[in-house]
Coordinates of C-alpha atoms in Angstrom, one line a residue:
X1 CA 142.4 94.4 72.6
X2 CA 139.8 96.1 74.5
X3 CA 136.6 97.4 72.3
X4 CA 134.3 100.3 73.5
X5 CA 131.5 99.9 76.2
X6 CA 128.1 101.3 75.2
X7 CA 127.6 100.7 79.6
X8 CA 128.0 104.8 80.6
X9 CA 127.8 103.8 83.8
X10 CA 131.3 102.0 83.5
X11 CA 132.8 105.2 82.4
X12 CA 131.8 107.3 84.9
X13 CA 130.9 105.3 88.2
X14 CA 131.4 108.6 90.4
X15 CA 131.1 111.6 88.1
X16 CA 127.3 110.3 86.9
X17 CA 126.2 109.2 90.8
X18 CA 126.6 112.6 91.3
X19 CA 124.6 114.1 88.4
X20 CA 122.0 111.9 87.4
X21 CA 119.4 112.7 89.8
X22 CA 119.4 117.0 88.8
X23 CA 120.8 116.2 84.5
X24 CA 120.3 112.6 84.0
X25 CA 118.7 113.2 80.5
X26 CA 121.3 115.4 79.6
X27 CA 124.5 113.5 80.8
X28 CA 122.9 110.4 78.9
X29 CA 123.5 112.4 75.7
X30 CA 126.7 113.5 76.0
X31 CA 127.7 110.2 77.2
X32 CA 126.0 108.9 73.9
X33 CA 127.8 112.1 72.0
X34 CA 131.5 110.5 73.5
X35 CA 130.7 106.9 72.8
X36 CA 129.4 107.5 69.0
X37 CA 133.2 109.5 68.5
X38 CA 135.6 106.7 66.5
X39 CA 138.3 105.6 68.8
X40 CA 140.7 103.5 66.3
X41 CA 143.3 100.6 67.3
X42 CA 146.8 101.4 67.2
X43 CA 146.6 104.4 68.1
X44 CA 148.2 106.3 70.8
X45 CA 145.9 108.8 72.4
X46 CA 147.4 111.6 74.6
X47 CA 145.2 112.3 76.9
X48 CA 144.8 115.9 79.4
X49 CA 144.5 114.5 83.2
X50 CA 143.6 117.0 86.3
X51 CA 146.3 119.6 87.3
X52 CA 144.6 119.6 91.1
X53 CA 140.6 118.9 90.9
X54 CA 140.1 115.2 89.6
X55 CA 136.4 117.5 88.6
X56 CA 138.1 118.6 85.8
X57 CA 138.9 115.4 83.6
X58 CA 136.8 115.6 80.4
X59 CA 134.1 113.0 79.4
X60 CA 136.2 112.1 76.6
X61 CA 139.3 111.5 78.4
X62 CA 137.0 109.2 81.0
X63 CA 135.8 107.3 78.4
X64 CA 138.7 106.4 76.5
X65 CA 140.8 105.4 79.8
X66 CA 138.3 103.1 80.3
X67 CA 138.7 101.5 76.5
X68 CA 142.6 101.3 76.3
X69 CA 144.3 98.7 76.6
X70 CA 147.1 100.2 78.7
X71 CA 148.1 103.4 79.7
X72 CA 151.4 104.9 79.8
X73 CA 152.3 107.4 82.4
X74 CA 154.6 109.3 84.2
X75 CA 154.2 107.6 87.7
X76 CA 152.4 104.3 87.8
X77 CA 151.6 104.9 91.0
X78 CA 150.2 108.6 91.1
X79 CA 148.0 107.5 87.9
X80 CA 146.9 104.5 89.4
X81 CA 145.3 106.4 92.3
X82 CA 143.9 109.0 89.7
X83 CA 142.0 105.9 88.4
X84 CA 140.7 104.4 91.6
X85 CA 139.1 108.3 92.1
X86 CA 137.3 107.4 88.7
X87 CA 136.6 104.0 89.5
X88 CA 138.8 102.7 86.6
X89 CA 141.4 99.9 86.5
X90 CA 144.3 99.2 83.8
X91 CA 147.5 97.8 82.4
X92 CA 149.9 100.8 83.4
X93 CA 153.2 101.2 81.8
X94 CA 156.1 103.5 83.4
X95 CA 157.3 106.1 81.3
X96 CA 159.2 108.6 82.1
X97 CA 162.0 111.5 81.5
X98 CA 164.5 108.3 82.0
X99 CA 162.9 105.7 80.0
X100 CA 161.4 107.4 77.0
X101 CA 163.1 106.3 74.0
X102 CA 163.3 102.3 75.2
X103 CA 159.3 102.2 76.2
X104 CA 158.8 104.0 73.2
X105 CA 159.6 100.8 71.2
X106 CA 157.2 98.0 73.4
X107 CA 154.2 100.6 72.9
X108 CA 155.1 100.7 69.2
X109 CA 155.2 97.1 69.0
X110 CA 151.6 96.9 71.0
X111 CA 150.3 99.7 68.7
X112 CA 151.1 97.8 65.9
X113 CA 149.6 94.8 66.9
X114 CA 146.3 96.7 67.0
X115 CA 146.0 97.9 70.8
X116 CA 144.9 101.2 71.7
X117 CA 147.9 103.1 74.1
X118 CA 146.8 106.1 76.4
X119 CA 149.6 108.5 77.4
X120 CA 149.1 110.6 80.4
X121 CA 151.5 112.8 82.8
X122 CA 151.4 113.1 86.5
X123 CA 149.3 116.4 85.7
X124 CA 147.9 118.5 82.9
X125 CA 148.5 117.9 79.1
X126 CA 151.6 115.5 78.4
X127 CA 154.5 116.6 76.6
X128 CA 154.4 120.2 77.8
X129 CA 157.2 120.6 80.2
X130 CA 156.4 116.5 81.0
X131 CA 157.7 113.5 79.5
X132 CA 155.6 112.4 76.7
X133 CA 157.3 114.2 73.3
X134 CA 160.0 111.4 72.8
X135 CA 157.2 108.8 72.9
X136 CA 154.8 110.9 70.4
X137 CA 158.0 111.3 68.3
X138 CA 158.6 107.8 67.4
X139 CA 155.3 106.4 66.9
X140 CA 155.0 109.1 64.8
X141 CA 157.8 108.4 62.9
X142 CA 156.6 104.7 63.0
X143 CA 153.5 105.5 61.2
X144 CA 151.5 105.3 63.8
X145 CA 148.1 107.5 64.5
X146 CA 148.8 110.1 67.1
X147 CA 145.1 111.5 68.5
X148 CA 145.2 114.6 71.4
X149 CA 142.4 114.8 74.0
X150 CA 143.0 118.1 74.9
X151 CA 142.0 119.5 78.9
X152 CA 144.1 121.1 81.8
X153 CA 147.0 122.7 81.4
X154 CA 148.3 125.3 84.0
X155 CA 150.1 127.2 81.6
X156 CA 147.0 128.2 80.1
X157 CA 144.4 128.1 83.0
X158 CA 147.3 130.5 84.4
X159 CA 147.1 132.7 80.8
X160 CA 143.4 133.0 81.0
X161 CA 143.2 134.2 84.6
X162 CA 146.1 137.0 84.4
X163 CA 144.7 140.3 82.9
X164 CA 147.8 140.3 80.8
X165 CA 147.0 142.4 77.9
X166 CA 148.6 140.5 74.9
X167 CA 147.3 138.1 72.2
X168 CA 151.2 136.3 71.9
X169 CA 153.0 133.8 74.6
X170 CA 156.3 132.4 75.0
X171 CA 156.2 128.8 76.9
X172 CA 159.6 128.8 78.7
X173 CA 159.0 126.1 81.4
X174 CA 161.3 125.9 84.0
X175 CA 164.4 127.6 83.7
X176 CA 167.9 125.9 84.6
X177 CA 169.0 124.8 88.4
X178 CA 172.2 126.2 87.8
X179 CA 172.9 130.1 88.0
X180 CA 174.6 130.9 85.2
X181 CA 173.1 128.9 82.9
X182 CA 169.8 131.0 83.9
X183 CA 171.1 134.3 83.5
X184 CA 171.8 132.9 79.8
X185 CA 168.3 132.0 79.3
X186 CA 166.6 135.2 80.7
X187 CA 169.2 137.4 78.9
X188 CA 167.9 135.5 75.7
X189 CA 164.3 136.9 76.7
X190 CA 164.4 139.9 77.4
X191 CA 163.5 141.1 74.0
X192 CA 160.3 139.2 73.6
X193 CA 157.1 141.0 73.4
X194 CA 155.0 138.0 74.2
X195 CA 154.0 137.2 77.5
X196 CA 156.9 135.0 79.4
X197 CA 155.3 131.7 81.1
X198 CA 157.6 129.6 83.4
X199 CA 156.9 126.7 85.7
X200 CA 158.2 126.7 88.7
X201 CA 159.2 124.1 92.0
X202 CA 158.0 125.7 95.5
X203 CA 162.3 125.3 96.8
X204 CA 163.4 127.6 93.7
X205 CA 160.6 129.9 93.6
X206 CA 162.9 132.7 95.8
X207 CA 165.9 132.3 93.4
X208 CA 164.1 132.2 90.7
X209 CA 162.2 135.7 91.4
X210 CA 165.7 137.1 92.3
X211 CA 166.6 136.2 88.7
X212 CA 163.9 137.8 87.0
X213 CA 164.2 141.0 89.1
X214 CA 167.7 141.1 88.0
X215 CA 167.4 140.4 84.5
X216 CA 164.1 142.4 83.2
X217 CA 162.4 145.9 83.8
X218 CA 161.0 146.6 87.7
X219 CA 158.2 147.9 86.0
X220 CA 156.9 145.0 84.4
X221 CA 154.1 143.4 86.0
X222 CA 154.7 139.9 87.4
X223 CA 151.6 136.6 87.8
X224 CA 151.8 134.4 90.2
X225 CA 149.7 131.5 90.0
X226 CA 150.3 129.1 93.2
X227 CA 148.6 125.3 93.4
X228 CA 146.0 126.0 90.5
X229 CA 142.4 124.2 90.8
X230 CA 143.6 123.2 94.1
X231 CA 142.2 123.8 97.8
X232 CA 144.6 126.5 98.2
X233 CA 144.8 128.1 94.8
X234 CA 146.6 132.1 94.6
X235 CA 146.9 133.6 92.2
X236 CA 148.4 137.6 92.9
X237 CA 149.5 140.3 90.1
X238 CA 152.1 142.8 90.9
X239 CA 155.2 145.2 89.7
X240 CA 158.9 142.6 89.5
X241 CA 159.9 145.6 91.6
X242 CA 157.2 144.6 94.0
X243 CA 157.7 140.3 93.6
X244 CA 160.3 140.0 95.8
X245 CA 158.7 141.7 99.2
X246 CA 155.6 140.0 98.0
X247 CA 156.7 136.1 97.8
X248 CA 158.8 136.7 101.3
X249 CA 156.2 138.2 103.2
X250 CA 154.2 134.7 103.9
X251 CA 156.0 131.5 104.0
X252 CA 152.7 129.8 102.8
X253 CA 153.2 132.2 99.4
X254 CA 156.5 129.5 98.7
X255 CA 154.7 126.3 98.8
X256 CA 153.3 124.6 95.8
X257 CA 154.1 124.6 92.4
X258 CA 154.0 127.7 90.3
X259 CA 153.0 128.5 87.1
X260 CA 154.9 132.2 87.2
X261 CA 154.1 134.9 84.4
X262 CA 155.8 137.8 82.8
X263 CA 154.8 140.5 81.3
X264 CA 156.5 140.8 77.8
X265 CA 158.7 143.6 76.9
X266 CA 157.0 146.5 75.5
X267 CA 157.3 148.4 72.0
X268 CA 159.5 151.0 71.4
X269 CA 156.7 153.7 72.3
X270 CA 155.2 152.2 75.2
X271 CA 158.8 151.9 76.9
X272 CA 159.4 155.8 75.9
X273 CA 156.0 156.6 77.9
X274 CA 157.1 154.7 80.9
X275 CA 160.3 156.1 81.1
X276 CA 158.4 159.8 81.0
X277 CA 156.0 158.6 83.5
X278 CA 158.9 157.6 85.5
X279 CA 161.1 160.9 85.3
X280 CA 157.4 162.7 86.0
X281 CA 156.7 161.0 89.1
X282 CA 160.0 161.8 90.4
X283 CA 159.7 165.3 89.6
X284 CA 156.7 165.8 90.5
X285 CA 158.0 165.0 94.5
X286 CA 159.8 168.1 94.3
X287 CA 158.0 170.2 91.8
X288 CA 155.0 171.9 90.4
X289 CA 153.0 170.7 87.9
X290 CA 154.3 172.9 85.2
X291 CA 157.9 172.2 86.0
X292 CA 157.6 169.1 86.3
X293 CA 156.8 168.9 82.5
X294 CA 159.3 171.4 81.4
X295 CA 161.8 169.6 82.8
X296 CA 160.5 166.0 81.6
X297 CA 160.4 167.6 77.8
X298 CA 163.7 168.5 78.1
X299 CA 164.9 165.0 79.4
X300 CA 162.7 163.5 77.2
X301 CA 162.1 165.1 73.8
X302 CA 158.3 164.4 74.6
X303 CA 155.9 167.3 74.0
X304 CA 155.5 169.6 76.9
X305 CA 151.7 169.5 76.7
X306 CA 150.8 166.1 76.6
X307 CA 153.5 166.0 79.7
X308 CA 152.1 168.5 81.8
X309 CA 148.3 166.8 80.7
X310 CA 149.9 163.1 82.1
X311 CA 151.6 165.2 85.1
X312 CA 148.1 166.8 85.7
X313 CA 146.4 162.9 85.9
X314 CA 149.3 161.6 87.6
X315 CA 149.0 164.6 90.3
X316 CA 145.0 164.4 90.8
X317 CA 145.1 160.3 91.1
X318 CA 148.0 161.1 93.7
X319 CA 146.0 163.4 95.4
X320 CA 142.9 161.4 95.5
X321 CA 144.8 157.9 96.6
X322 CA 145.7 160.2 100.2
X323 CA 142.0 160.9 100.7

């Protein structure tokens, strides 16, 4: 079994070359701060790795990849080049979406005989939309300490960047290959308020825009967030009724993978004033002000004057957009 290093410079060989001439006194101390935290034996620690900028690894996570005794991950050989970048080397297990429940029994029988495990994904936080859950299941279950090292997730990093107004999301993931099943999943959702989050691969991005523009509201506004914390990170905001022209007007806007966000669907009021500022901006093609909003309250059953007040805005930020 493998027991802590008080050597920082073990930890992080490439991270602290970098720092320790402009924060060496700081860095010392957080290194300190990592290394003073308890890290028991058999325990299985899930631990956040880099969705795109190896940068963005915590401290934490460095430290206790470099005190496991193995690591179990997704890809043995994808992690194993994720530890060369931090200078590390260790026992690597494979498991993945096909092997879960069988590895999940020899990392049981290692925990149990005191060894510290590290579970990691290709990318982000484990578990989420990435094999991981059946493992944490059954050492749970086994009695077995379970301890989370939390960091990158492109669900979230995807969340915080958006403008989305709404305290509520609903993690989705990826939706099925297959088009019917699909249309049953996005018929399930179209009642939910929260803000929709789905992954998506670069070759279904297309069909799976198609989807959503057929299933939900044109005027709910769409994220796209393309190749997070990476070289050519995008990330573009727009109407559904505007996704479609948007993702086919640059090959490049299909390549990557996608982290694709929708707004939720809003509360009975807020979808009576859209449909009003709908009908109002057609009328108000083909007629005045003041008809405009006579004829909207009559559609409507909305208040003449707080129409022809909206019509007035919507006339005036018309006007000025032609300027």
């Amino acid at each position: 079994m493998t027991e802590p290093t008080d050597n920082a410079s073990t930890i992080l060989p490439l991270m602290q070359d970098t720092l320790q001439d402009a924060l060496p006194n700081l860095l010392h101390e957080v290194l300190r701060d990592v290394e003073r935290q308890t890290y028991p034996s058999a325990t299985l620690y899930v631990v956040a790795t880099p969705i795109g900028n190896a940068g963005d690894i915590s401290l934490r996570a460095l430290h206790t990849l470099s005190i496991v005794d193995a690591i179990a991950c997704e890809d043995t050989r994808n992690t194993g080049h994720l530890l060369t970048r931090y200078g590390l080397s260790k026992k690597l297990i494979a498991a993945h979406q096909h092997n879960e429940r069988e590895v999940a029994d020899t990392l049981i029988r290692r925990l149990q005989a005191g060894e510290r495990i590290a579970l990691v994904s290709d990318a982000g936080t484990p578990a989420v939309s990435d094999p991981g859950a059946r493992i944490v299941d059954a050492v749970r279950n086994a009695g077995l300490r379970v301890v989370p090292l939390p960091g990158a997730s492109a669900a979230v990093a995807a969340l915080s960047a958006s403008g989305l107004l709404n305290d509520q999301f609903y993690f989705v993931g990826f939706l099925p290959a297959k088009a019917k099943q699909r249309e049953t999943v996005l018929f399930n959702l179209k009642s939910v308020a929260a803000t929709l989050v789905f992954y998506e691969a670069p070759h279904r991005i297309v069909e799976a825009v198609e989807a959503l523009a057929t299933s939900f509201e044109p005027t709910r506004h769409i994220v796209f967030a393309r190749e997070l914390t990476k070289m050519f990170e995008e990330i573009h905001r727009c109407t559904l009724a505007e996704a479609g022209a948007w993702i086919n007007a640059d090959a490049n806007r299909q390549k990557g993978e996608f982290v694709v966000l929708l707004e939720g669907t809003p509360a009975a009021g807020d979808q009576d004033e859209m449909e009003a500022e709908r009908i109002l901006k057609i009328l108000l093609q083909e007629c005045s002000v003041k008809q405009a909003a006579t004829l909207a309250s009559h559609i409507t059953g909305q208040k003449k004057n707080a129409l022809y007040d909206r019509a007035l805005q919507m006339k005036a930020g018309s006007e000025s957009g032609q300027a």
